[in-house]
CSV table of N, CA and C and ligand atoms in Angstrom, one decimal:
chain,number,residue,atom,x,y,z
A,1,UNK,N,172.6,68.9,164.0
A,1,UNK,CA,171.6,68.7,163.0
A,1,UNK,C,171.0,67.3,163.2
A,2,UNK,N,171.5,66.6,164.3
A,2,UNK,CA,171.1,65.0,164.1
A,2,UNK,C,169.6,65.0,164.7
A,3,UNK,N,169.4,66.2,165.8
A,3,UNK,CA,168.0,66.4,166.5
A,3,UNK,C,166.5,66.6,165.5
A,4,UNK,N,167.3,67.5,164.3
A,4,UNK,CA,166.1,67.7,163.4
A,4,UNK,C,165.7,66.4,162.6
A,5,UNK,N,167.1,65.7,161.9
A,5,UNK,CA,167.0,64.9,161.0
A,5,UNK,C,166.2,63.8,161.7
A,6,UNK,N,166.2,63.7,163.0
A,6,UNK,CA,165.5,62.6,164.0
A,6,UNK,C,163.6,63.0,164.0
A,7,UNK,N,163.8,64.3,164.1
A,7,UNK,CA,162.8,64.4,163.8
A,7,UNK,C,162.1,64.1,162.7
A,8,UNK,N,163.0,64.7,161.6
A,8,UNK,CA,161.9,64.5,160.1
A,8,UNK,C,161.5,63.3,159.9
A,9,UNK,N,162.6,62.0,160.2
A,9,UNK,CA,162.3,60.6,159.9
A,9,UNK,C,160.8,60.3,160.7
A,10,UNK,N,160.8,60.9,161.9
A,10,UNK,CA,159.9,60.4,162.8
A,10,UNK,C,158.4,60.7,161.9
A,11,UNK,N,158.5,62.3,161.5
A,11,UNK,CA,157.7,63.1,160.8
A,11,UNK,C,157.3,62.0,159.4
A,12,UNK,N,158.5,61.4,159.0
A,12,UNK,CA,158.0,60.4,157.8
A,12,UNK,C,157.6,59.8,157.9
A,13,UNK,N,157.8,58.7,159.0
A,13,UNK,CA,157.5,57.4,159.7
A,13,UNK,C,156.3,57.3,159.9
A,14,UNK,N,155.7,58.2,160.4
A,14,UNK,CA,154.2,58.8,161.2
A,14,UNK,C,153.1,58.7,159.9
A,15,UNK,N,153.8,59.6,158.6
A,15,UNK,CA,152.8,59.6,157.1
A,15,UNK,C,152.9,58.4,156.6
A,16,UNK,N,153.4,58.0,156.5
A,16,UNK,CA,153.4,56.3,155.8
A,16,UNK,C,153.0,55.4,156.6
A,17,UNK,N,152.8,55.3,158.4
A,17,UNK,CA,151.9,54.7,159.1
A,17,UNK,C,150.7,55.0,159.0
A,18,UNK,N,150.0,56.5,158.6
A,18,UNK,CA,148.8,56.6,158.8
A,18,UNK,C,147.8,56.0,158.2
A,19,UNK,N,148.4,56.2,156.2
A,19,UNK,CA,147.0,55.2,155.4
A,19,UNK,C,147.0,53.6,155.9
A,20,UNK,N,147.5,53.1,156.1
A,20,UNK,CA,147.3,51.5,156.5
A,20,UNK,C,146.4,51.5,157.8
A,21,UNK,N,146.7,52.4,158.9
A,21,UNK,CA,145.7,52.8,159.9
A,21,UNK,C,144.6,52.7,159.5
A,22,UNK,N,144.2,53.7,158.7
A,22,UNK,CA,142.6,54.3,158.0
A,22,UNK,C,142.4,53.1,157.8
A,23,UNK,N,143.3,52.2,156.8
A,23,UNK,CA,142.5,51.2,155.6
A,23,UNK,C,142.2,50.2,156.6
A,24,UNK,N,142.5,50.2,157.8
A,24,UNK,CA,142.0,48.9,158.3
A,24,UNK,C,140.6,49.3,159.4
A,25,UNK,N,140.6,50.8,159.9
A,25,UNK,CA,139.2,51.2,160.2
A,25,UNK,C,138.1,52.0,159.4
A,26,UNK,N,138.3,50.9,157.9
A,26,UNK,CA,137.5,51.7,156.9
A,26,UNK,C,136.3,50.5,156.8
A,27,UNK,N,136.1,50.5,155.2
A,27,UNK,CA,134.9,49.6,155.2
A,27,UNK,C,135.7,48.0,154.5
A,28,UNK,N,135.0,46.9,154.6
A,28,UNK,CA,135.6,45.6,154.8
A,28,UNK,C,135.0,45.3,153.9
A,29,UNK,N,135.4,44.4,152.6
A,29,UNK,CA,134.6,43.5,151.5
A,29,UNK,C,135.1,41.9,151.4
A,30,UNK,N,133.9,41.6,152.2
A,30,UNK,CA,133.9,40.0,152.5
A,30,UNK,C,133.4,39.3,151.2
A,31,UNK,N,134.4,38.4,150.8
A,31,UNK,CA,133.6,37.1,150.0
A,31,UNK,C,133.0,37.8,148.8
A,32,UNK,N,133.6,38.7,147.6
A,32,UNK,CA,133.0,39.1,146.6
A,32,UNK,C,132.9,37.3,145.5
A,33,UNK,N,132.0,37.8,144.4
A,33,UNK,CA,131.8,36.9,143.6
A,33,UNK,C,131.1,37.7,142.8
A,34,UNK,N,131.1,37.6,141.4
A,34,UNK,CA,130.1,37.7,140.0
A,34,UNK,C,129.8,36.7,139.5
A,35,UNK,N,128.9,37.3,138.6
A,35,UNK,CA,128.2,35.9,137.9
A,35,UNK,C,127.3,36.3,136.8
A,36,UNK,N,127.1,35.3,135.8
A,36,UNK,CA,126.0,36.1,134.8
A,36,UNK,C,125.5,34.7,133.9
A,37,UNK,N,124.4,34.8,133.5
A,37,UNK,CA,123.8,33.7,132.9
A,37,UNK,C,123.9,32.5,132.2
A,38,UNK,N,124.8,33.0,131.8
A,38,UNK,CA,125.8,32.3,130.4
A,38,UNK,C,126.0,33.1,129.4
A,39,UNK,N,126.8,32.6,128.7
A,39,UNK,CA,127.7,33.0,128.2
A,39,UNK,C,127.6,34.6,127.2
A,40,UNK,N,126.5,34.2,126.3
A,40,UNK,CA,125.8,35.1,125.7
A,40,UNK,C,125.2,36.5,126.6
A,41,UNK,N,125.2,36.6,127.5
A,41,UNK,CA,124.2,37.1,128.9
A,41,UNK,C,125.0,38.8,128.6
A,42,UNK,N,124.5,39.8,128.5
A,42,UNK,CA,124.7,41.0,128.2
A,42,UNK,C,125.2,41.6,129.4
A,43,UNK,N,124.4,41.3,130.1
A,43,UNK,CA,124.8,41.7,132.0
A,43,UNK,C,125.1,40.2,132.8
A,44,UNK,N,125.7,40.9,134.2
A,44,UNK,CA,126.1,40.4,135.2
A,44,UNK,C,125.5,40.9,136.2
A,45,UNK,N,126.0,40.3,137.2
A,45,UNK,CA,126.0,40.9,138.8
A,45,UNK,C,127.2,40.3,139.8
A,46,UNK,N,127.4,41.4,141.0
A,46,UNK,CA,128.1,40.8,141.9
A,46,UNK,C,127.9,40.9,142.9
A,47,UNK,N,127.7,40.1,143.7
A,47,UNK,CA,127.6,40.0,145.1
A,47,UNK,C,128.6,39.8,146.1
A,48,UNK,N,128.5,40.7,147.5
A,48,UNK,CA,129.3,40.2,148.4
A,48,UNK,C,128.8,41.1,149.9
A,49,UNK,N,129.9,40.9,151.1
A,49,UNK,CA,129.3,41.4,152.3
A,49,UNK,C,130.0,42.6,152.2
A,50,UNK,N,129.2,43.7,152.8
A,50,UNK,CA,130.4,45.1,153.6
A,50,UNK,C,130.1,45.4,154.4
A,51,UNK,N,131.3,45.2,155.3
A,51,UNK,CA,131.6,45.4,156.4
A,51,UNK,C,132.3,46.7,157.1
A,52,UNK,N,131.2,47.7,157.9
A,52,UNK,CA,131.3,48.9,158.0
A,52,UNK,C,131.9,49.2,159.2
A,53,UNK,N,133.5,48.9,159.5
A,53,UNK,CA,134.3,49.1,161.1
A,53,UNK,C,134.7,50.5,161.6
A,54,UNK,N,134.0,51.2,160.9
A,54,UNK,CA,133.6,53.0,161.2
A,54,UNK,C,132.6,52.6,162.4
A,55,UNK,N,132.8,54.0,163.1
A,55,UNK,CA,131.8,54.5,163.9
A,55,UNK,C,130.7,55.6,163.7
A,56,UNK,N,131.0,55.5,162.0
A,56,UNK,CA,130.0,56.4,161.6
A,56,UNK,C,129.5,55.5,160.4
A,57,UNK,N,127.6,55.6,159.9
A,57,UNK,CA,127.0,54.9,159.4
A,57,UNK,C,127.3,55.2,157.8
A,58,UNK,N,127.9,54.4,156.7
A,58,UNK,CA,128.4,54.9,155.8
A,58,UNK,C,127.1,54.8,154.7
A,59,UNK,N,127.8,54.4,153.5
A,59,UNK,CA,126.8,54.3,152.5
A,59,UNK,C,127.4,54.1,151.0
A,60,UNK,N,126.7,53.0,150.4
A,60,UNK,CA,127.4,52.5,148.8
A,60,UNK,C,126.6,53.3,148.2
A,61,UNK,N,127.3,54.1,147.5
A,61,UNK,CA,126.6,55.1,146.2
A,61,UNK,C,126.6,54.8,145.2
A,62,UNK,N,127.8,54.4,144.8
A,62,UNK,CA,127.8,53.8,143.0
A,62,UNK,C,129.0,53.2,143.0
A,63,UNK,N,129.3,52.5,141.7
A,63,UNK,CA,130.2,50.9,141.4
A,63,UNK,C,130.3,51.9,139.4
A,64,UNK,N,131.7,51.0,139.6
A,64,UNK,CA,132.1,51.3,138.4
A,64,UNK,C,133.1,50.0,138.0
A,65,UNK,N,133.0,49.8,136.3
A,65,UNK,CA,134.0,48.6,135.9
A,65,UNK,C,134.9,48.9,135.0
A,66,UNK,N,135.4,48.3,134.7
A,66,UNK,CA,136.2,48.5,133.0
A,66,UNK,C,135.3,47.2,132.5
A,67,UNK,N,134.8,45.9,133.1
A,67,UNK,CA,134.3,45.0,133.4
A,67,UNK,C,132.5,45.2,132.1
A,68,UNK,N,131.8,46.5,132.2
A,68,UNK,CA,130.7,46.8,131.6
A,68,UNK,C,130.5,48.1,131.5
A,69,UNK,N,130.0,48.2,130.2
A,69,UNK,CA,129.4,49.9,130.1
A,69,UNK,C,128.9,50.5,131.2
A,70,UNK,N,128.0,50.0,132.0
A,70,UNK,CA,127.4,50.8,132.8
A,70,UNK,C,127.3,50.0,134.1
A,71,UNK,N,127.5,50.6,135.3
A,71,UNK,CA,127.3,49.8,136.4
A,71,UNK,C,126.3,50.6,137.5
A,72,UNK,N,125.1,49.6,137.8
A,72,UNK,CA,124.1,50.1,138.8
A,72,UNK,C,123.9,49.4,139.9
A,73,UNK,N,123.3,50.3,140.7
A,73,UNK,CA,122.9,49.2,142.5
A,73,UNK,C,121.5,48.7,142.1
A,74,UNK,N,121.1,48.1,142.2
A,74,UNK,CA,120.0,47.2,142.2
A,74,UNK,C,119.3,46.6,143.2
A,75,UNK,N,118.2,46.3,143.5
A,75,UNK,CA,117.3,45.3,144.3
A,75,UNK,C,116.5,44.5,144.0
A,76,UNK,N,116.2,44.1,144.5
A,76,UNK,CA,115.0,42.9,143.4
A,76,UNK,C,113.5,43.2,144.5
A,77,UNK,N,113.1,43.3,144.0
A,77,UNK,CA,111.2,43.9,144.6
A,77,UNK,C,110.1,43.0,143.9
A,78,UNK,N,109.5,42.6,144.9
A,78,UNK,CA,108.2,41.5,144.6
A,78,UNK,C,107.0,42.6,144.4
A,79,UNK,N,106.6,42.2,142.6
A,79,UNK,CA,105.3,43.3,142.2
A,79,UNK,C,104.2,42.6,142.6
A,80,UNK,N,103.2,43.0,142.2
A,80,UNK,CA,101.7,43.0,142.7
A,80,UNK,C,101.6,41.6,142.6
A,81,UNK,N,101.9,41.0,141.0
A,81,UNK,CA,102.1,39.6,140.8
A,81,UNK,C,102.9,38.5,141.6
A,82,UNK,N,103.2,39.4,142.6
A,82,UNK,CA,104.6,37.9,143.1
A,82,UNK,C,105.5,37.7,142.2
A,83,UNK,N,105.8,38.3,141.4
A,83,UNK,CA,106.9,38.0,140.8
A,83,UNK,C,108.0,38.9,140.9
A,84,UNK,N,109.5,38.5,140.9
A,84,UNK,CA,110.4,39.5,141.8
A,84,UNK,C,111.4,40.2,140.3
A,85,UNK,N,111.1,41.5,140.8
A,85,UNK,CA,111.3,42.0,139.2
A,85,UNK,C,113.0,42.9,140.1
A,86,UNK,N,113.8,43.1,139.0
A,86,UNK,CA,114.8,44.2,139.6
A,86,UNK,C,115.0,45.9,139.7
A,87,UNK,N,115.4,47.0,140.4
A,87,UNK,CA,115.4,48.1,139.8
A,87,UNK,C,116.1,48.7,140.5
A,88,UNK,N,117.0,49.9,139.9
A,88,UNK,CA,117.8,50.5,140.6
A,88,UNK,C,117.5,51.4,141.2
A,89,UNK,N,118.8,51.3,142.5
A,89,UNK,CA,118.5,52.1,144.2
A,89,UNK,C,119.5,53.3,143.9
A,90,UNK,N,118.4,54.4,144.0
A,90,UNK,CA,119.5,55.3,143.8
A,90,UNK,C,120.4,55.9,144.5
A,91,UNK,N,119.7,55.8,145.9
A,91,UNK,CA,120.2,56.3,147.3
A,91,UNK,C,121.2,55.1,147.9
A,92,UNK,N,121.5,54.3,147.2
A,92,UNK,CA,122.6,53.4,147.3
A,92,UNK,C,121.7,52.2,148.8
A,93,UNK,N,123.0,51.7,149.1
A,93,UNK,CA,122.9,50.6,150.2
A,93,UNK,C,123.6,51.3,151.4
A,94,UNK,N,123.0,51.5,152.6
A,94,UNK,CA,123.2,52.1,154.1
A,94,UNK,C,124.0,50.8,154.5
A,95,UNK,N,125.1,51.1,155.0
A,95,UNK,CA,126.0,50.3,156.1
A,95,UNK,C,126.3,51.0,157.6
A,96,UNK,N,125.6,50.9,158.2
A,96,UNK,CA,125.5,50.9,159.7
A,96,UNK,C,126.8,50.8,160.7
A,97,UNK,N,127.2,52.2,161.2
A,97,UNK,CA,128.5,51.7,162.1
A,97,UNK,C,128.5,50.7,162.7
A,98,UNK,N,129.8,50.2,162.6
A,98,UNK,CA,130.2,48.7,163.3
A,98,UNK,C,129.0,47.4,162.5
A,99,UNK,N,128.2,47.8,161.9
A,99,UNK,CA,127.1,46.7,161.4
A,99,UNK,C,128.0,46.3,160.0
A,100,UNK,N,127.1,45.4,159.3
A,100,UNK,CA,127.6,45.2,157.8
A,100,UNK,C,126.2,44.9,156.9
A,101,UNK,N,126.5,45.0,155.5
A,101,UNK,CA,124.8,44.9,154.6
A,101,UNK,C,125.5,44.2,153.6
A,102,UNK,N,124.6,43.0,153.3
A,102,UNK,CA,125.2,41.6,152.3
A,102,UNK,C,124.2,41.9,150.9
A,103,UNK,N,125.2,41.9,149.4
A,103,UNK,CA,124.6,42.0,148.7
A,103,UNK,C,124.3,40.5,148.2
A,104,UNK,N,123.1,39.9,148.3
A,104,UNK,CA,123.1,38.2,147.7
A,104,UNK,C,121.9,38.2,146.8
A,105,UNK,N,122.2,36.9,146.2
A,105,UNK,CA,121.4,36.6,145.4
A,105,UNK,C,119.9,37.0,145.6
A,106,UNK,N,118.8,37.4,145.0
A,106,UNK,CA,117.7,37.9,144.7
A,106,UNK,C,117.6,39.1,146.2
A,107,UNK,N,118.2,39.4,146.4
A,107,UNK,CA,117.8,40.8,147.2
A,107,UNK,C,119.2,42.2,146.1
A,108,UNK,N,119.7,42.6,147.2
A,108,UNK,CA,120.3,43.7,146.5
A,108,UNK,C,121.7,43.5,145.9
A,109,UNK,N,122.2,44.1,144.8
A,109,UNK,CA,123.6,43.4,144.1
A,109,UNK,C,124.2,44.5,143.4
A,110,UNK,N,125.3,44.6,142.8
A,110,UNK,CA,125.8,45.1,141.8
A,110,UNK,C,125.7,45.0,140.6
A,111,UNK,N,124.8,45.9,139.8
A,111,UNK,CA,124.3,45.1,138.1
A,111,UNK,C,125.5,45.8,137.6
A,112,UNK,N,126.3,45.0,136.6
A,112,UNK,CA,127.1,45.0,135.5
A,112,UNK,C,126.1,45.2,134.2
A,113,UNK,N,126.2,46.2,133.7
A,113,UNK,CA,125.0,46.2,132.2
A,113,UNK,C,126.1,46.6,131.4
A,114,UNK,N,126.0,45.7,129.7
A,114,UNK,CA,127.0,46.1,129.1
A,114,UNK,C,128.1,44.8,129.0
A,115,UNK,N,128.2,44.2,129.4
A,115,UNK,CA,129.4,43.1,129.9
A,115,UNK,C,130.1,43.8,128.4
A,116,UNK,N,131.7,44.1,128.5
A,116,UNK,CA,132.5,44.0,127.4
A,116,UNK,C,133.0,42.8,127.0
A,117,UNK,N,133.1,41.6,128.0
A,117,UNK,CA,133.0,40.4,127.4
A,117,UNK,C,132.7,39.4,128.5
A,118,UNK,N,132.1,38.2,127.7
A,118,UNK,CA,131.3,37.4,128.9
A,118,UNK,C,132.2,37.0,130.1
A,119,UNK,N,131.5,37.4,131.2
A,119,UNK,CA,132.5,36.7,132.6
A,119,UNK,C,132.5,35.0,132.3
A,120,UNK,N,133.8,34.8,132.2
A,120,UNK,CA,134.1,33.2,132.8
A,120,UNK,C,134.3,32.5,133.6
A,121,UNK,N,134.0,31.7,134.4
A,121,UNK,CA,134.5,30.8,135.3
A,121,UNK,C,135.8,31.5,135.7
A,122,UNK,N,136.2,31.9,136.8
A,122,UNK,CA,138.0,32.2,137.2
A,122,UNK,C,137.9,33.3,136.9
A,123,UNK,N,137.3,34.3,135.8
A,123,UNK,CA,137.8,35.7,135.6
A,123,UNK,C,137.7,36.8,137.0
A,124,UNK,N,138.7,37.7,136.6
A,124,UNK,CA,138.9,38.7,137.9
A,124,UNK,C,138.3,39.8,137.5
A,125,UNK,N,137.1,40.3,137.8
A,125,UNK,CA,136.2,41.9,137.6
A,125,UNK,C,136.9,42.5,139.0
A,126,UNK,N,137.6,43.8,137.6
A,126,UNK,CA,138.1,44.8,138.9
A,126,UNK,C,136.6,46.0,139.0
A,127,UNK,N,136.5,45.7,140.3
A,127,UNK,CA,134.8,46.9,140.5
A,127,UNK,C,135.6,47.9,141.4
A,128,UNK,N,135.1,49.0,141.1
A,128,UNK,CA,135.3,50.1,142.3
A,128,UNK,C,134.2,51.0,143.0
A,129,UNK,N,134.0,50.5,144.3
A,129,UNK,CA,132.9,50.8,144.7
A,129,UNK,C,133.3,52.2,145.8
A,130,UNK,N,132.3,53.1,145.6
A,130,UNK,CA,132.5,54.4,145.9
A,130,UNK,C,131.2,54.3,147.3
A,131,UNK,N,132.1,54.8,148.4
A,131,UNK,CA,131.5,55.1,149.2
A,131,UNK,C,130.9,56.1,149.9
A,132,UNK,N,129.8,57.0,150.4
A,132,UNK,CA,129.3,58.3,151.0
A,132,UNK,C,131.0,58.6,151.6
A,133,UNK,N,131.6,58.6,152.5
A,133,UNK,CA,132.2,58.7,154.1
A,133,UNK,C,133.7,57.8,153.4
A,134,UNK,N,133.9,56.9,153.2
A,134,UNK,CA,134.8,56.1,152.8
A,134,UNK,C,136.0,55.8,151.8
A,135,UNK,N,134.7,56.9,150.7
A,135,UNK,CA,135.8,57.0,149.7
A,135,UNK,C,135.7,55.6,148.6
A,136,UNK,N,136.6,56.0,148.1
A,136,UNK,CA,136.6,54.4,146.3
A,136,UNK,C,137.7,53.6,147.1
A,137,UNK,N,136.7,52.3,146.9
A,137,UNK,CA,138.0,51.2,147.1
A,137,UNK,C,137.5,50.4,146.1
A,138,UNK,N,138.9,50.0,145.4
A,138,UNK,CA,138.7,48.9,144.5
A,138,UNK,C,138.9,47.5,145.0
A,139,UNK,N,138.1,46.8,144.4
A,139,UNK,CA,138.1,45.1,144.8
A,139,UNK,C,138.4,44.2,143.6
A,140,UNK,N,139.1,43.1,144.2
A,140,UNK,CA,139.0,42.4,142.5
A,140,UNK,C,137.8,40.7,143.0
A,141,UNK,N,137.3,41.2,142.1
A,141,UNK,CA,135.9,40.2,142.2
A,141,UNK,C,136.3,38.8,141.4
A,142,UNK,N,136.4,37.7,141.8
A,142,UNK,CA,136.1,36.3,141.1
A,142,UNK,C,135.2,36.2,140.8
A,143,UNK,N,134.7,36.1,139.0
A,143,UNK,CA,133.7,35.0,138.8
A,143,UNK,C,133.2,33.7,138.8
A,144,UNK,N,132.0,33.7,139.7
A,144,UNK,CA,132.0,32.1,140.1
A,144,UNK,C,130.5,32.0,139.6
A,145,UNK,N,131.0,31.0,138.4
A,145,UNK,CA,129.3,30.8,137.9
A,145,UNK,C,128.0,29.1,138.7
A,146,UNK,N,129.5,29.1,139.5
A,146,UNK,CA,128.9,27.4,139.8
A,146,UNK,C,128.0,27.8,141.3
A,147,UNK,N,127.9,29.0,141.7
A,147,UNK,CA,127.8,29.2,143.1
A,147,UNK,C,126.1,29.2,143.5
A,148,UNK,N,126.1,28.9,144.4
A,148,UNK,CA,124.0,28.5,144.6
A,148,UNK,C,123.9,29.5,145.5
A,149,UNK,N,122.9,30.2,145.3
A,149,UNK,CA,122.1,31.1,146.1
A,149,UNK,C,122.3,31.1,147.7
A,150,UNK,N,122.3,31.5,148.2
A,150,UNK,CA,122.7,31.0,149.7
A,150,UNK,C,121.7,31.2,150.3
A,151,UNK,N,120.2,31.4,150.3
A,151,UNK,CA,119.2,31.2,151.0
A,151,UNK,C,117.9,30.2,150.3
A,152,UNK,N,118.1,30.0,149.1
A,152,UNK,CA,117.2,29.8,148.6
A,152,UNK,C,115.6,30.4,148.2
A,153,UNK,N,116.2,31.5,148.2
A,153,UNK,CA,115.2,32.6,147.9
A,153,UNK,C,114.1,32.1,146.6
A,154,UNK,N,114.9,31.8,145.9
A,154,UNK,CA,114.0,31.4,144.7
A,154,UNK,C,112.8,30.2,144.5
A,155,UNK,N,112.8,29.6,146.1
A,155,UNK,CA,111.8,29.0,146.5
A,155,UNK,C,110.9,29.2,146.9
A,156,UNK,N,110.7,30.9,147.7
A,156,UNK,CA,110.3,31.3,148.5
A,156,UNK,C,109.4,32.3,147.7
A,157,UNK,N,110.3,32.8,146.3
A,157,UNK,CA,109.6,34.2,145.9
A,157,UNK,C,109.6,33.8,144.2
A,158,UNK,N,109.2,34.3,143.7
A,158,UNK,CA,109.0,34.6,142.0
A,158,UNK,C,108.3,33.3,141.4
A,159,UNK,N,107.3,32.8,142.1
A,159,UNK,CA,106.5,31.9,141.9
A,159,UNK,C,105.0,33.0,141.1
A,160,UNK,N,104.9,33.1,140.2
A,160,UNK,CA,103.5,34.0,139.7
A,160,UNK,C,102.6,33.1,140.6
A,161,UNK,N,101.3,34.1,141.4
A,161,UNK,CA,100.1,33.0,142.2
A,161,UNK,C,99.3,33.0,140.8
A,162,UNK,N,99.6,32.6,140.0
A,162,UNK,CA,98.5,32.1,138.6
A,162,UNK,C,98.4,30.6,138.4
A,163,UNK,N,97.6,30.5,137.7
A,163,UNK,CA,97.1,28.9,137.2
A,163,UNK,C,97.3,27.7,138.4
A,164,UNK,N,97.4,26.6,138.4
A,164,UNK,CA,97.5,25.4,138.6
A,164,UNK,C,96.3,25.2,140.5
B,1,CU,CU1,120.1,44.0,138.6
């Protein structure tokens, strides 16, 4: 009997090695962060990188919190005015095998609508973001309200060309 029982373990061994396998050729969430206006601020957003170590091109569909009533993908789009208004993507954010796609300040992000209570400084938003190919992975997001734009976008864009 010791031939089979060698076997089953191995048979065990093999199921409990495989998800840690997957989870490390799945998708990668670099450097999350939220943030929202102050205090009073109804909504949020969160930003971060994904990193797609698939050989196949995946895709962010939808985000969910306990964090706000309702959670959407967003972009921010420059109207006629030059002024950079936001609106949701419904066909989600494309991540490119082996590539990755950064959600940052004034381009594309995670809208939190609803906040059930204001993000603070240090709080942990658990998000779970659902993938085409990948599947739900949950993240636990830090809120960082001190954090600056990392391009300085807001130099560049939402200037109205009116007056002066
Ligand atoms: Cu938004």
């Amino acid at each position: 009997m010791s031939f089979k029982s060698t076997l089953l373990a191995a048979a065990a061994a093999a199921a409990f090695a495989l998800p840690a396998m997957a989870d490390m050729a799945k998708i990668m969430v670099q450097d999350p962060y939220a943030r929202s206006s102050g205090a009073s601020a109804k909504s949020g957003a969160a930003f971060m990188t994904l990193m797609n170590h698939t050989d196949q091109d995946d895709r962010l569909i939808a985000a969910s919190s306990d964090a706000a009533a309702r959670v959407e993908l967003h972009t921010h789009k420059e109207n006629a005015d030059g002024v950079m208004q936001m609106m949701e993507v419904e066909e989600g954010f494309a991540i490119p095998a082996g590539g990755m796609h950064a959600l940052a300040r004034g381009g594309d992000h995670v809208m939190l609508m609803g906040l059930t209570a204001p993000l603070a400084q240090g709080d942990i938003v658990t998000l779970t973001l659902t993938f085409e190919k990948a599947g739900e992975i949950t993240v636990e997001v830090p809120v960082d309200l001190t954090r600056k734009p990392e391009h300085g976008m807001k130099h560049m864009h939402g200037q109205p060309k009116t007056g002066g």
